[in-house]
């Protein structure tokens, strides 16, 4: 039997958020869980941030961004993130519903994907301070994008 060599690890970025229950605990637990995914380790994580919902209802969100090194493909990583959401009790009763945990794959190396299941880079990441500010904290090359004037009106508070 021929054994496939392991994949070269790819650096990916994941946005985390929650606004139901103990949102801060849910995000912290998800940050730890990222490191338990197969062939994946969490290499950096931002501070936690409190933000007002954007295009969503409910209480304020707790958000963060994590950098991971992964041997999973982008679709495999997305499925693993969705499994973590399910484990945290995520329900999707309607678009932009409040949530116990939301995990979005933002970037996967230099990869570009446009499929019904996954678009990379994440198509709305540059429009959201709750993504760009924590991303810039752990990936300095994103700092200029995080200062985009279009983000200035979005309330974000580092915890």
Coordinates of C-alpha atoms in Angstrom, one line a residue, residues 32-103:
X32 CA -8.5 25.8 22.7
X33 CA -10.5 23.4 20.6
X34 CA -8.8 24.7 17.4
X35 CA -5.6 23.1 18.6
X36 CA -7.3 19.7 19.0
X37 CA -8.3 19.5 15.3
X38 CA -6.4 16.9 13.3
X39 CA -3.0 18.1 11.9
X40 CA -3.8 21.6 13.3
X41 CA -2.3 23.8 15.9
X42 CA -3.2 27.2 17.1
X43 CA -0.1 29.4 16.7
X44 CA -1.5 32.8 17.7
X45 CA -4.7 34.3 19.0
X46 CA -5.9 37.8 19.4
X47 CA -7.3 39.5 22.4
X48 CA -11.1 39.2 22.9
X49 CA -13.2 42.1 21.7
X50 CA -16.7 43.2 22.4
X51 CA -18.5 44.4 19.3
X52 CA -22.0 45.5 18.4
X53 CA -23.8 43.0 16.0
X54 CA -23.2 43.8 12.3
X55 CA -26.1 42.7 10.0
X56 CA -27.3 40.7 13.0
X57 CA -29.5 41.0 16.0
X58 CA -29.2 40.2 19.7
X59 CA -26.7 41.2 22.4
X60 CA -23.1 42.3 21.8
X61 CA -20.7 39.8 20.4
X62 CA -17.4 38.6 21.8
X63 CA -14.9 38.2 18.9
X64 CA -11.4 37.0 18.3
X65 CA -9.2 35.8 15.5
X66 CA -6.8 32.8 15.6
X67 CA -3.9 31.9 13.4
X68 CA -3.6 28.2 12.8
X69 CA -1.1 26.0 11.1
X70 CA -2.9 23.1 9.5
X71 CA -2.4 20.1 7.3
X72 CA -6.1 20.0 6.6
X73 CA -7.4 21.2 3.2
X74 CA -9.5 24.3 3.3
X75 CA -12.8 22.2 2.9
X76 CA -11.6 19.8 5.6
X77 CA -10.9 22.7 7.9
X78 CA -14.2 24.3 7.2
X79 CA -16.0 21.0 8.1
X80 CA -14.0 20.8 11.3
X81 CA -15.0 24.3 12.2
X82 CA -18.6 23.6 11.6
X83 CA -18.4 20.5 13.8
X84 CA -17.0 22.7 16.6
X85 CA -20.0 25.1 16.1
X86 CA -22.4 22.1 16.3
X87 CA -20.7 20.9 19.5
X88 CA -21.2 24.3 21.0
X89 CA -24.9 24.2 20.3
X90 CA -25.0 26.4 17.2
X91 CA -28.4 26.6 15.6
X92 CA -29.2 28.4 12.3
X93 CA -32.9 29.3 12.6
X94 CA -32.5 32.2 10.2
X95 CA -29.7 34.3 8.5
X96 CA -27.7 36.3 11.0
X97 CA -29.4 34.8 14.0
X98 CA -27.8 35.2 17.5
X99 CA -25.3 32.4 18.0
X100 CA -23.6 30.3 20.7
X101 CA -20.5 30.1 18.4
X102 CA -19.6 31.3 15.0
X103 CA -16.4 30.2 13.3

